[in-house]
Coordinates of C-alpha atoms in Angstrom, one line a residue:
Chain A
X1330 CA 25.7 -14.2 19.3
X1331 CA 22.5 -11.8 20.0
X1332 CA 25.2 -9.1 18.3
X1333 CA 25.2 -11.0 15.1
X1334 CA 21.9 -12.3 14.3
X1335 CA 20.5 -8.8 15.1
X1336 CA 22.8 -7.7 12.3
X1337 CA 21.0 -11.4 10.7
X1338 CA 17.3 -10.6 10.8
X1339 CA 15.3 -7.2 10.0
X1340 CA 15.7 -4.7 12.9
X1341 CA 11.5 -4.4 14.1
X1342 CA 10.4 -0.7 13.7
X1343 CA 7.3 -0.4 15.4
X1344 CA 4.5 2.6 15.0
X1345 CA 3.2 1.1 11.8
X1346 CA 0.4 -0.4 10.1
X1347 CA 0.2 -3.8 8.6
X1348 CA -0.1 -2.8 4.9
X1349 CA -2.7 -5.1 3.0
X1350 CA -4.7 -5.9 0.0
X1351 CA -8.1 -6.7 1.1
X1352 CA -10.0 -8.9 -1.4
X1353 CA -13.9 -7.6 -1.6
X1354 CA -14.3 -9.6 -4.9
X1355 CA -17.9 -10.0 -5.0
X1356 CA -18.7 -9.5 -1.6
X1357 CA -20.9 -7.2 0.0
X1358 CA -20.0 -4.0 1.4
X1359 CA -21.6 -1.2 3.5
X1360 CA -21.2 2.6 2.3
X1361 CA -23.2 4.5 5.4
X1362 CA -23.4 8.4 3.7
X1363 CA -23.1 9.6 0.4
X1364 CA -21.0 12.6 0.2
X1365 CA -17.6 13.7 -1.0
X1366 CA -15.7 11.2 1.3
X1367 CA -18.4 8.2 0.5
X1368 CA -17.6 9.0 -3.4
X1369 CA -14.0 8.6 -2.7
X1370 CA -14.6 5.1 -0.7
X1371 CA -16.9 3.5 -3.4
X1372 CA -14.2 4.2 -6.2
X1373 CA -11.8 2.3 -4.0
X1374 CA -14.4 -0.7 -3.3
X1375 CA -15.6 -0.8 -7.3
X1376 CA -12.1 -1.0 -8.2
X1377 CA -11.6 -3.7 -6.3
X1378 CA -15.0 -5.3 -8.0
X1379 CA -17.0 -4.9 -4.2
X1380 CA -20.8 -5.4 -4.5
X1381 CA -21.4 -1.8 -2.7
X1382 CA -24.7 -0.8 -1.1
X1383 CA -25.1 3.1 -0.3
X1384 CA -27.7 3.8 2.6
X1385 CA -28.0 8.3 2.5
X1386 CA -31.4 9.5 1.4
X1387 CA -31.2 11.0 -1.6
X1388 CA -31.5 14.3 -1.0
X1389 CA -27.6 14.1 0.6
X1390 CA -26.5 12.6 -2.1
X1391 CA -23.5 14.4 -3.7
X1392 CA -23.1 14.1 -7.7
X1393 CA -21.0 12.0 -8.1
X1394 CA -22.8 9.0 -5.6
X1395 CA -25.8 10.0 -7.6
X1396 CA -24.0 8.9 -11.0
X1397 CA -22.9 6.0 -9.9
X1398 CA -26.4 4.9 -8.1
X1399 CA -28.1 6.3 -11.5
X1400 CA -25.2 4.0 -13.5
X1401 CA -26.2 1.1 -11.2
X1402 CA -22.5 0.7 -10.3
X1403 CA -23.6 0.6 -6.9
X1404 CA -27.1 0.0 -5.0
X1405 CA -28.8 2.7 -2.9
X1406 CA -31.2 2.3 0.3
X1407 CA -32.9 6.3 0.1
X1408 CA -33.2 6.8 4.0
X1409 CA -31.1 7.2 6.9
X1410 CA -29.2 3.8 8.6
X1411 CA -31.5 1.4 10.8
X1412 CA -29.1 -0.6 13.1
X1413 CA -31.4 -3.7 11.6
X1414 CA -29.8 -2.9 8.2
X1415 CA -26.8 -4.9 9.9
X1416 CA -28.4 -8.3 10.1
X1417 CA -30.2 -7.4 7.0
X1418 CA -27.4 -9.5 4.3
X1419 CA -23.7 -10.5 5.3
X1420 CA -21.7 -7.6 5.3
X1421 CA -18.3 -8.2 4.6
X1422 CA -16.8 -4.4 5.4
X1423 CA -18.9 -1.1 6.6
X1424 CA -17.7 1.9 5.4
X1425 CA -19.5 5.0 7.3
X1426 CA -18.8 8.2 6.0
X1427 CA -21.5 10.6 7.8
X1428 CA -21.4 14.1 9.7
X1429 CA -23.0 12.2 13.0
X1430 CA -20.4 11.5 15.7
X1431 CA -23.0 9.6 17.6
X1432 CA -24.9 7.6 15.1
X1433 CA -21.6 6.6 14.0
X1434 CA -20.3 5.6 17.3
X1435 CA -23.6 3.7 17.4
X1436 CA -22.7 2.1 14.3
X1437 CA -18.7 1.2 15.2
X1438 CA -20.0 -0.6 17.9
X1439 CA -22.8 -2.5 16.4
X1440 CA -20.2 -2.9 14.1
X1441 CA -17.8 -4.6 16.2
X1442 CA -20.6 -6.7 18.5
X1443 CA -20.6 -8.9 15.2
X1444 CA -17.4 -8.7 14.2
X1445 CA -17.6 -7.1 10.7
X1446 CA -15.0 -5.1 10.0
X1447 CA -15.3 -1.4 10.0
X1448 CA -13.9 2.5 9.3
X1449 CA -15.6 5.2 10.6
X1450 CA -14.6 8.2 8.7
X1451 CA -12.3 10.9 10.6
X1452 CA -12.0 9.1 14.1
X1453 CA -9.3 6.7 13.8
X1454 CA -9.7 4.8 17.2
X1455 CA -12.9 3.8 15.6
X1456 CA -11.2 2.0 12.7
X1457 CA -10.1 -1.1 11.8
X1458 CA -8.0 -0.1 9.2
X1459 CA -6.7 3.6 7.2
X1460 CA -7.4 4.4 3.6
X1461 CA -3.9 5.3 2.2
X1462 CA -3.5 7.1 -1.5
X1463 CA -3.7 4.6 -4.0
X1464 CA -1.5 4.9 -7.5
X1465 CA -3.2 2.7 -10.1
X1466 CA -1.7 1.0 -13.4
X1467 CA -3.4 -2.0 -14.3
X1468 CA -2.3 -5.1 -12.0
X1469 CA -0.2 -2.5 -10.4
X1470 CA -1.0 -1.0 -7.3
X1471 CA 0.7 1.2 -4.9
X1472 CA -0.7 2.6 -1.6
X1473 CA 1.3 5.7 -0.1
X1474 CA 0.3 5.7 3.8
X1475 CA 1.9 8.7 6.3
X1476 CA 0.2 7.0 9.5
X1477 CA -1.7 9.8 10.0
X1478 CA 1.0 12.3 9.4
X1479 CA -0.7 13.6 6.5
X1480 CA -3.2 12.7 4.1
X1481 CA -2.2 15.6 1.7
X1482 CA 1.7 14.5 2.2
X1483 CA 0.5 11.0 1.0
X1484 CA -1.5 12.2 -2.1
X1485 CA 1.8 14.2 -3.0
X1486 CA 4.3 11.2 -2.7
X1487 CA 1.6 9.3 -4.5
X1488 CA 2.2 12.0 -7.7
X1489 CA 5.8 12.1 -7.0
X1490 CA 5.7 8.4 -7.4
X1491 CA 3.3 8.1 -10.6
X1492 CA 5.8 10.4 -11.9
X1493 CA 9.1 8.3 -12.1
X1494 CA 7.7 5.2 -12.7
X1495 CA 8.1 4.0 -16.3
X1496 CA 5.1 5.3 -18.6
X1497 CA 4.1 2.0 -19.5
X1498 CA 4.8 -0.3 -15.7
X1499 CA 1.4 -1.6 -15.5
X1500 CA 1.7 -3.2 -19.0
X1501 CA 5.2 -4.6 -18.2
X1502 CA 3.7 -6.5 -15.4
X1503 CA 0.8 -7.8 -17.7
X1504 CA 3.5 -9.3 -19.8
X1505 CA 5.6 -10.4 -17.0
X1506 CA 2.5 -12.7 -16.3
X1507 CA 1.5 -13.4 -19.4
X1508 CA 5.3 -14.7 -20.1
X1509 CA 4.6 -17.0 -16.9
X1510 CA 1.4 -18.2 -18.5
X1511 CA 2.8 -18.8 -22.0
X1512 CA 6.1 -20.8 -20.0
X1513 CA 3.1 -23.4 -19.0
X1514 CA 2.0 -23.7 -22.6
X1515 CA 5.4 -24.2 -23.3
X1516 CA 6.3 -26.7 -20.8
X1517 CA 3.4 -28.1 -19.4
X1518 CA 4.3 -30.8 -17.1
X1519 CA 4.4 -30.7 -13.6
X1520 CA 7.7 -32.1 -13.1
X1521 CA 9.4 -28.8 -15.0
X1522 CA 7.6 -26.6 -12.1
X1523 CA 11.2 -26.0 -10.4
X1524 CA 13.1 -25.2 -14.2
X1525 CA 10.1 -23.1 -14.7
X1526 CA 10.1 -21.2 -11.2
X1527 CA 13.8 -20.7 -11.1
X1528 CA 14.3 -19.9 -14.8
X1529 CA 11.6 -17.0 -13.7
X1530 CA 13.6 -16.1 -10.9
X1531 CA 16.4 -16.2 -13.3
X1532 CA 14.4 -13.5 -15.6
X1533 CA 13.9 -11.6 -13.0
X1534 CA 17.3 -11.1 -11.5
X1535 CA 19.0 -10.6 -15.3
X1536 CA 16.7 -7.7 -16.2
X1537 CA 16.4 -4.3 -14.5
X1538 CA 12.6 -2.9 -14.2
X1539 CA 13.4 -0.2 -16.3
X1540 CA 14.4 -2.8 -18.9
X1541 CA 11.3 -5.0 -18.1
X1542 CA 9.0 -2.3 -19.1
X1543 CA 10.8 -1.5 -22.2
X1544 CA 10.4 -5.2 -23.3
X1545 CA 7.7 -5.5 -26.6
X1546 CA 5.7 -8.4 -27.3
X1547 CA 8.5 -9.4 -29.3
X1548 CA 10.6 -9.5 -26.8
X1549 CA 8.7 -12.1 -25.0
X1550 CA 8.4 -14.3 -27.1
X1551 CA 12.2 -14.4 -28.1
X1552 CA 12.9 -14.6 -24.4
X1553 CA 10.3 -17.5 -24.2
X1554 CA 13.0 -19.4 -26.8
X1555 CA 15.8 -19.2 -24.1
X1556 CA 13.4 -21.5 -21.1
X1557 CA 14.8 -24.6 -23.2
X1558 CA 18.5 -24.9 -23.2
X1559 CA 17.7 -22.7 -19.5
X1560 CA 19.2 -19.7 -20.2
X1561 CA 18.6 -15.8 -20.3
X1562 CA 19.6 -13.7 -22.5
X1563 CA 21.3 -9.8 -22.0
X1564 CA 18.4 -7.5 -23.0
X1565 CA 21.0 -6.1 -25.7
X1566 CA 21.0 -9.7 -26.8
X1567 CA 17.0 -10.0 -27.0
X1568 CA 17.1 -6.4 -28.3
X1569 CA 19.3 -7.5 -31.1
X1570 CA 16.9 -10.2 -31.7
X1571 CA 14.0 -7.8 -33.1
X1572 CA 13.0 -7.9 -36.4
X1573 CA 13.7 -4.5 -37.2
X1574 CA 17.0 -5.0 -35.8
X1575 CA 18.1 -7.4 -38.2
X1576 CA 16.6 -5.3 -40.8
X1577 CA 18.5 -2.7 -39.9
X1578 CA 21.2 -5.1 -39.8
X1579 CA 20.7 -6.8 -43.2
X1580 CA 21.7 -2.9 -44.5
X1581 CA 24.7 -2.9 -42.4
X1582 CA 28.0 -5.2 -41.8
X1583 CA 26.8 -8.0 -39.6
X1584 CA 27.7 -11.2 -39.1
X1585 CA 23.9 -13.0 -38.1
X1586 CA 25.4 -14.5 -34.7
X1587 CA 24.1 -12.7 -31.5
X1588 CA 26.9 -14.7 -29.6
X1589 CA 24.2 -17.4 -27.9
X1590 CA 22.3 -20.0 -30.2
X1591 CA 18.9 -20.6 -30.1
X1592 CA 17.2 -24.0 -29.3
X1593 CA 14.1 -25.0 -31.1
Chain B
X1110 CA -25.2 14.6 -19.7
X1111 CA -24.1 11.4 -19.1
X1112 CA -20.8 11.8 -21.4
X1113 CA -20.1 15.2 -19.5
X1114 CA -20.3 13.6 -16.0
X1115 CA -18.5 10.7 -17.3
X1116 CA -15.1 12.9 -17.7
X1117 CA -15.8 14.4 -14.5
X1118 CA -16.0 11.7 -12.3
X1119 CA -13.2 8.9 -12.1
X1120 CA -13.7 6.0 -14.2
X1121 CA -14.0 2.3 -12.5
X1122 CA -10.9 0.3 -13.5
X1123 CA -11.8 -3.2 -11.8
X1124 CA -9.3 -6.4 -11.2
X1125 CA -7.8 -4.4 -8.0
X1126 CA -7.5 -4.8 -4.3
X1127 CA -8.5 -2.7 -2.0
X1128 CA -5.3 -1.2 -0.4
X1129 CA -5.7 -0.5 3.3
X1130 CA -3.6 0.4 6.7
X1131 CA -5.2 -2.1 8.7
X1132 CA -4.2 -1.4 13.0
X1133 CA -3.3 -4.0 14.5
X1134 CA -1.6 -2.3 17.3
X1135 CA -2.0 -4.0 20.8
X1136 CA -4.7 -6.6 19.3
X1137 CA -3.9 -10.4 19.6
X1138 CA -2.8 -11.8 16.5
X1139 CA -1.8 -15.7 15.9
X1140 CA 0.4 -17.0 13.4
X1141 CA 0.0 -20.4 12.8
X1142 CA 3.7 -22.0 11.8
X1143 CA 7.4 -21.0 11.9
X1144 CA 9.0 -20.8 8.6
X1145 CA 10.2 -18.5 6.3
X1146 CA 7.3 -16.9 5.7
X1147 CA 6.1 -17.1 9.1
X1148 CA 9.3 -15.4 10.2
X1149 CA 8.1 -12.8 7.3
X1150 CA 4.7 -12.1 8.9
X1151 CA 6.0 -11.8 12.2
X1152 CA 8.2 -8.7 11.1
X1153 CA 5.2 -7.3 9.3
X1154 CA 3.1 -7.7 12.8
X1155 CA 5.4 -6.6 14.7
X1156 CA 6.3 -3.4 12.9
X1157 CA 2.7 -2.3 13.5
X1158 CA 3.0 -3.3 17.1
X1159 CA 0.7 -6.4 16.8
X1160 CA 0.8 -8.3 20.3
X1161 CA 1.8 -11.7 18.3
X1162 CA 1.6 -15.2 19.2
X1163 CA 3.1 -18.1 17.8
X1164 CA 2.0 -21.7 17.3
X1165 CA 5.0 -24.4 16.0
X1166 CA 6.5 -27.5 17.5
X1167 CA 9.8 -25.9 18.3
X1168 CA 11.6 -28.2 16.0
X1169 CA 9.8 -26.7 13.1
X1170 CA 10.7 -23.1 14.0
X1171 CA 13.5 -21.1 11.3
X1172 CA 16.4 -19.0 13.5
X1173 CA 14.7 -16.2 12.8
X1174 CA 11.2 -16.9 14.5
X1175 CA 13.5 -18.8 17.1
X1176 CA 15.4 -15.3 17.4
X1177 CA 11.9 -13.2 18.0
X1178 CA 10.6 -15.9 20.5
X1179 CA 14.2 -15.6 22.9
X1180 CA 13.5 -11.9 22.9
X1181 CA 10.6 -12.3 23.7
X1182 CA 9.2 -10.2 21.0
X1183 CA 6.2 -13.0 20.5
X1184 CA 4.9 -15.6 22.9
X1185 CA 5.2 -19.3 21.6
X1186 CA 3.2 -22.4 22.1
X1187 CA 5.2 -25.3 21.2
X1188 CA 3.1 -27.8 19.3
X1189 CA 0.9 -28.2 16.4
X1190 CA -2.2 -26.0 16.1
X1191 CA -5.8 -27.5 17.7
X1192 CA -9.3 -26.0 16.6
X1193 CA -9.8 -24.8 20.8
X1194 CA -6.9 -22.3 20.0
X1195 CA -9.2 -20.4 18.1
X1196 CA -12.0 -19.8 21.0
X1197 CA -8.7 -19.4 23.3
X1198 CA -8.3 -15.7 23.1
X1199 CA -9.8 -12.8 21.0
X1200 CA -7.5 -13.2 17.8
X1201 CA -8.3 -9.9 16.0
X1202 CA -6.3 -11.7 12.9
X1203 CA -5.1 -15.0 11.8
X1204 CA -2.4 -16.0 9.8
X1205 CA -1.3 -19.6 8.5
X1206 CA 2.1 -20.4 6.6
X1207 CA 2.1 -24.2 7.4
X1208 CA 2.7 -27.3 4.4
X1209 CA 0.0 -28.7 4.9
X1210 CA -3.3 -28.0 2.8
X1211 CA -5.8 -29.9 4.7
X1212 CA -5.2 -28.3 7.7
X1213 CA -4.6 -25.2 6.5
X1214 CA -8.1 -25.5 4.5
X1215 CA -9.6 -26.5 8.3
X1216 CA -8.6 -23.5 9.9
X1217 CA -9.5 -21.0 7.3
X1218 CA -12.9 -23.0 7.5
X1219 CA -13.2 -22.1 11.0
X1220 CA -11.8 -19.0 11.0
X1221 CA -15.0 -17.9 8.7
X1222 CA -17.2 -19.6 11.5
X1223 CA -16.0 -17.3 14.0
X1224 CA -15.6 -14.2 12.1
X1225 CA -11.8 -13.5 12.6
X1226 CA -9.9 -12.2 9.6
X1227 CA -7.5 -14.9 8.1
X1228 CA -4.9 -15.4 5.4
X1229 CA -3.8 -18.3 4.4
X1230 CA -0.3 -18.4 2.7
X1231 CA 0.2 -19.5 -1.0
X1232 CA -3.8 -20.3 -1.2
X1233 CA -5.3 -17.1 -2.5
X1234 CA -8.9 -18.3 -2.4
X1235 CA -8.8 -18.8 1.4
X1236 CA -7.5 -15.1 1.9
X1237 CA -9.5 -12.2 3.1
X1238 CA -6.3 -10.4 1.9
X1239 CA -2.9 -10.6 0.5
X1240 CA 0.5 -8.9 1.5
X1241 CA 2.5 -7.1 -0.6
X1242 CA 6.0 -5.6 -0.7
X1243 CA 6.5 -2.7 1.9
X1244 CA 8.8 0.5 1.9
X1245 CA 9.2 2.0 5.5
X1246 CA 10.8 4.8 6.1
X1247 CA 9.4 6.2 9.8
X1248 CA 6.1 6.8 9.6
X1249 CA 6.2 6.7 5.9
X1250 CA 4.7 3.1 4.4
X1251 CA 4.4 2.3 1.0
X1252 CA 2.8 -1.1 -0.8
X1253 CA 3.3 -2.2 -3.6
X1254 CA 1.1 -4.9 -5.3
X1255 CA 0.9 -6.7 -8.4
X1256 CA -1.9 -8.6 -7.8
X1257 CA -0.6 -12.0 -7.8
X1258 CA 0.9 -11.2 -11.5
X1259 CA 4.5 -11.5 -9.5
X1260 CA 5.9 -11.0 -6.1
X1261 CA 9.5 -10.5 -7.3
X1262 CA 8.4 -7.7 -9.6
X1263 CA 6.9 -6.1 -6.3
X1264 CA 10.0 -6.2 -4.7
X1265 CA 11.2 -5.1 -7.4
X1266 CA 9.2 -1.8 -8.0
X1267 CA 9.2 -1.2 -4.1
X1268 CA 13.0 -0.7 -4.5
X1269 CA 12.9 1.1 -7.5
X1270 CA 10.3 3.1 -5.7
X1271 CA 12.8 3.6 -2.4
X1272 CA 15.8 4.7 -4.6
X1273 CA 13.9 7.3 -6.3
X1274 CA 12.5 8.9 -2.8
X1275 CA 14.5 11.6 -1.4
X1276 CA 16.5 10.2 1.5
X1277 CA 15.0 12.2 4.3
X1278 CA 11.3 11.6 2.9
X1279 CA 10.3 10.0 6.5
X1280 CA 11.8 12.4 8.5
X1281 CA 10.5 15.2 6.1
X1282 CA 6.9 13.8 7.7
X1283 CA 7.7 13.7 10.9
X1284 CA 9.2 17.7 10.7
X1285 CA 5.1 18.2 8.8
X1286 CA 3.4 16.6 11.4
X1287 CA 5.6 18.4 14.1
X1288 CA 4.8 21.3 12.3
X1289 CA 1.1 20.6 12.6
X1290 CA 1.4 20.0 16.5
X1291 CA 3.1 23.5 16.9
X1292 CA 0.8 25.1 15.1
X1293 CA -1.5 24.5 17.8
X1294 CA 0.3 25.7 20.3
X1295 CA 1.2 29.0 18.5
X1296 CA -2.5 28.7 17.3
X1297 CA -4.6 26.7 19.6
X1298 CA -8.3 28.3 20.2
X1299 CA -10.4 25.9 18.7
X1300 CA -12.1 29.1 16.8
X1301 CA -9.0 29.0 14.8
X1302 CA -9.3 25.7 13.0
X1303 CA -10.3 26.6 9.4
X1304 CA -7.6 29.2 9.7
X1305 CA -4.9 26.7 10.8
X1306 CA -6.4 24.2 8.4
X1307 CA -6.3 26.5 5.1
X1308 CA -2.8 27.6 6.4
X1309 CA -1.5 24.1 6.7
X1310 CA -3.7 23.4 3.0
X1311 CA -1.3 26.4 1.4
X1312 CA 1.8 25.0 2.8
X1313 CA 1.2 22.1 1.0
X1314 CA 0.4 23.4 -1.9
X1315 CA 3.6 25.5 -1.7
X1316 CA 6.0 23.4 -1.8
X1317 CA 7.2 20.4 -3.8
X1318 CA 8.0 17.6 -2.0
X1319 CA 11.5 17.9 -2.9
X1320 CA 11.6 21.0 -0.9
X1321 CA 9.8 19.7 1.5
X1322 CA 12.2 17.1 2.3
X1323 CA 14.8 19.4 2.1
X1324 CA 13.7 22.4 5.1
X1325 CA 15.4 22.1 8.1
X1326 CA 14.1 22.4 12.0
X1327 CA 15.2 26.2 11.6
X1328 CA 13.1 26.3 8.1
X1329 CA 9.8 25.2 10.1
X1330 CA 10.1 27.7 13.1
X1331 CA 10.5 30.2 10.9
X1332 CA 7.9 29.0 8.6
X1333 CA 5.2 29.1 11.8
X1334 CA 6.1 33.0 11.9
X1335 CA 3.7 33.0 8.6
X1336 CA 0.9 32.0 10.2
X1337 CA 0.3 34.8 11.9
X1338 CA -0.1 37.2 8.9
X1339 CA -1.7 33.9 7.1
X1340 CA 1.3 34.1 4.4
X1341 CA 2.9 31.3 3.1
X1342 CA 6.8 32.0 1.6
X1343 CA 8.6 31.3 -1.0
X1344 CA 11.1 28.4 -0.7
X1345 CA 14.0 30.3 -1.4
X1346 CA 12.3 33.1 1.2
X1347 CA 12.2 30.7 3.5
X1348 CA 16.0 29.7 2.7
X1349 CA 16.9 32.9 3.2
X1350 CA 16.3 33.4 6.4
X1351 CA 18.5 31.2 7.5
X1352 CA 20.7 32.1 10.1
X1353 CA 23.9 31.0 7.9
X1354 CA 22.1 32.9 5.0
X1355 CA 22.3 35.8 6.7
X1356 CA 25.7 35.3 7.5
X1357 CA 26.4 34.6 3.7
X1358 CA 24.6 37.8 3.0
X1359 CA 26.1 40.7 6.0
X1360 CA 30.0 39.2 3.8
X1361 CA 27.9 40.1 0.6
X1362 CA 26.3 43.2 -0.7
X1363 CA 22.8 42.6 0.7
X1364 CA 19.7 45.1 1.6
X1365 CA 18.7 43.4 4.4
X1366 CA 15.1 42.6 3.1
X1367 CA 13.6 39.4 1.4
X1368 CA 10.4 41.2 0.1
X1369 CA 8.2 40.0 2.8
X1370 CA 8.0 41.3 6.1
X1371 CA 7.3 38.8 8.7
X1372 CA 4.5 40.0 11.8
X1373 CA 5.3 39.0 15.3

């Protein structure tokens, strides 16, 4: 019995992290230090549309902190930290970033005495969480984490990465979604929600991603024609249904049926 | 000026998360039900050696969660959640996947009262972050997130993702990070850190990750002999030297040299 369901259930392989998405929508978050690795840190936090405060004095600003304090992309205290800083707004995260084992040490704990969440730069016991590399396409988002292994392993499975995924993913999932919002314009009611979540699931098992992020706008709203009589059609069947298809049809011997008639 | 800098520096592309490695290991972490995506959770805490605990009347509890509590691999108190839980211990993270809203709303309410990190399942405004769909291959991690646009197309991508990486990509970082530790035995007066550093920084740069993945334990010991003379080789050097090369090689017509001479 233990035998089988340990076959059953996913074998636990510890030594990881817990991978996550943190949401800094709007909130306010801590840079302490404006150099190189700061930069790097406030790209990650505008990105993810973070309110971001930089406290370096000016002169240790590197260029490209200055641009974005000078852009007003972030806001900038010109001095060194003050432990009353802290109590100063409601930090949601603290990011220090500064050549000062103890200051930041200081800081961690301060830090931690009320509970705000926290990465000091380069000493991992004093972190709440690891920065990973991050691949970027639109909605799409892909973090490449070694554990510590490596950060320059993780920037180069990143690139590997960005390299065979389909040119256009990030759009594919932008119509993937907008094909679930159009599906509620299409059939509104709240009694349709299971038709409309396992026709969905029904999308998604028919098509491969490679075939998902060949689909054209087109495409979408062809397959949006299928939700009534609930099926899904072979992407050589939507294919076929293109405009230029049939034009290019039209000029040769072809019969107008697709094999699967469409409901209005 | 500003156009020049503009180019230089990386443009802000809002609407993301921001993707961490958040350590959980040995901290107390409560998960609040015992469903399906409870049982979920649990594996996710568990692979990064979170010290979990468990709140569900036992007749709510799926056969996986069931399974992890008869290991013992989390501790289970059998009955519905009460707001004293929360002052009970010092949860570093809490997770909900119970149906029922009101409640759930409750304890993300007083979750943000005490200042513990919280996500509640299905209700993305009462999230301080979302999960998304993990590759692990040793100490190797990689997320993939859509940003709520679809959690099947993450799945999705994350095994396009793991059928495109070479097969021995984590145990290509372990033999890296190995390497890194032998380096400073071969190499360890703390003098000689930029050395090892820029050493281990033209490794890297060396090789693909292709190759990377594909040197063997015999590859890396002879690869440390480089450090001394602060060379990095070839791939196909490196390949060369191997013992069954050289074997190929005394059959063959060979001069005995591979253009580099390796220092003791």
């Amino acid at each position: 019995m233990a035998e089988l369901q340990k076959e059953k259930f996913p074998e636990i392989q510890g030594g990881g992290s817990l991978m996550i998405a943190w949401q800094v929508k709007g909130k306010q978050v801590l840079v302490i230090g404006g150099g190189e690795v700061a930069a790097g840190r406030i790209v990650h936090l505008l990105n993810a549309d973070a309110v971001v405060t930089v406290i370096c004095p000016s002169t240790g600003l590197n260029p490209e902190v200055s641009y974005r304090i000078a852009q007003k992309q972030v806001m900038h205290i010109n001095r060194t930290f003050l432990p009353s800083d802290l109590g100063d707004r409601e930090w949601s995260m603290v990011l220090v970033a500064i050549d000062d084992p103890a200051a930041s040490t200081q800081i961690w704990k301060l830090c931690k005495q009320k509970r705000i969440v926290a990465n000091i730069a380069d000493v991992p016991p004093e972190c709440d969480f690891y920065f990973g590399s991050v691949h970027r396409d639109g909605p799409l988002q892909i973090m490449v984490s070694t554990n510590g292994k490596g950060p320059r392993l993780a920037s180069m499975i990143r690139r590997f990465i960005a390299k065979k995924l389909p040119s256009n993913a990030g759009r594919a999932i932008e119509s993937i979604g907008e094909l679930r919002v159009k599906l509620r314009q299409v059939a509104p009611r709240p009694e349709e929600g299971p038709k409309r979540m396992s026709w969905m699931k029904d999308v998604s098992d028919e098509y491969s991603w490679e075939e998902m992020c060949e689909m054209t706008e087109e495409d979408m709203t062809n397959l949006l024609k299928f939700y009534g009589p609930n099926k899904v059609p072979s992407f050589d069947e939507l294919r076929g249904m293109r405009a230029s298809a049939a034009e290019a049809a039209k000029a040769d011997v072809f019969d107008g049926s697709f094999g699967f008639s469409v409901g209005a």
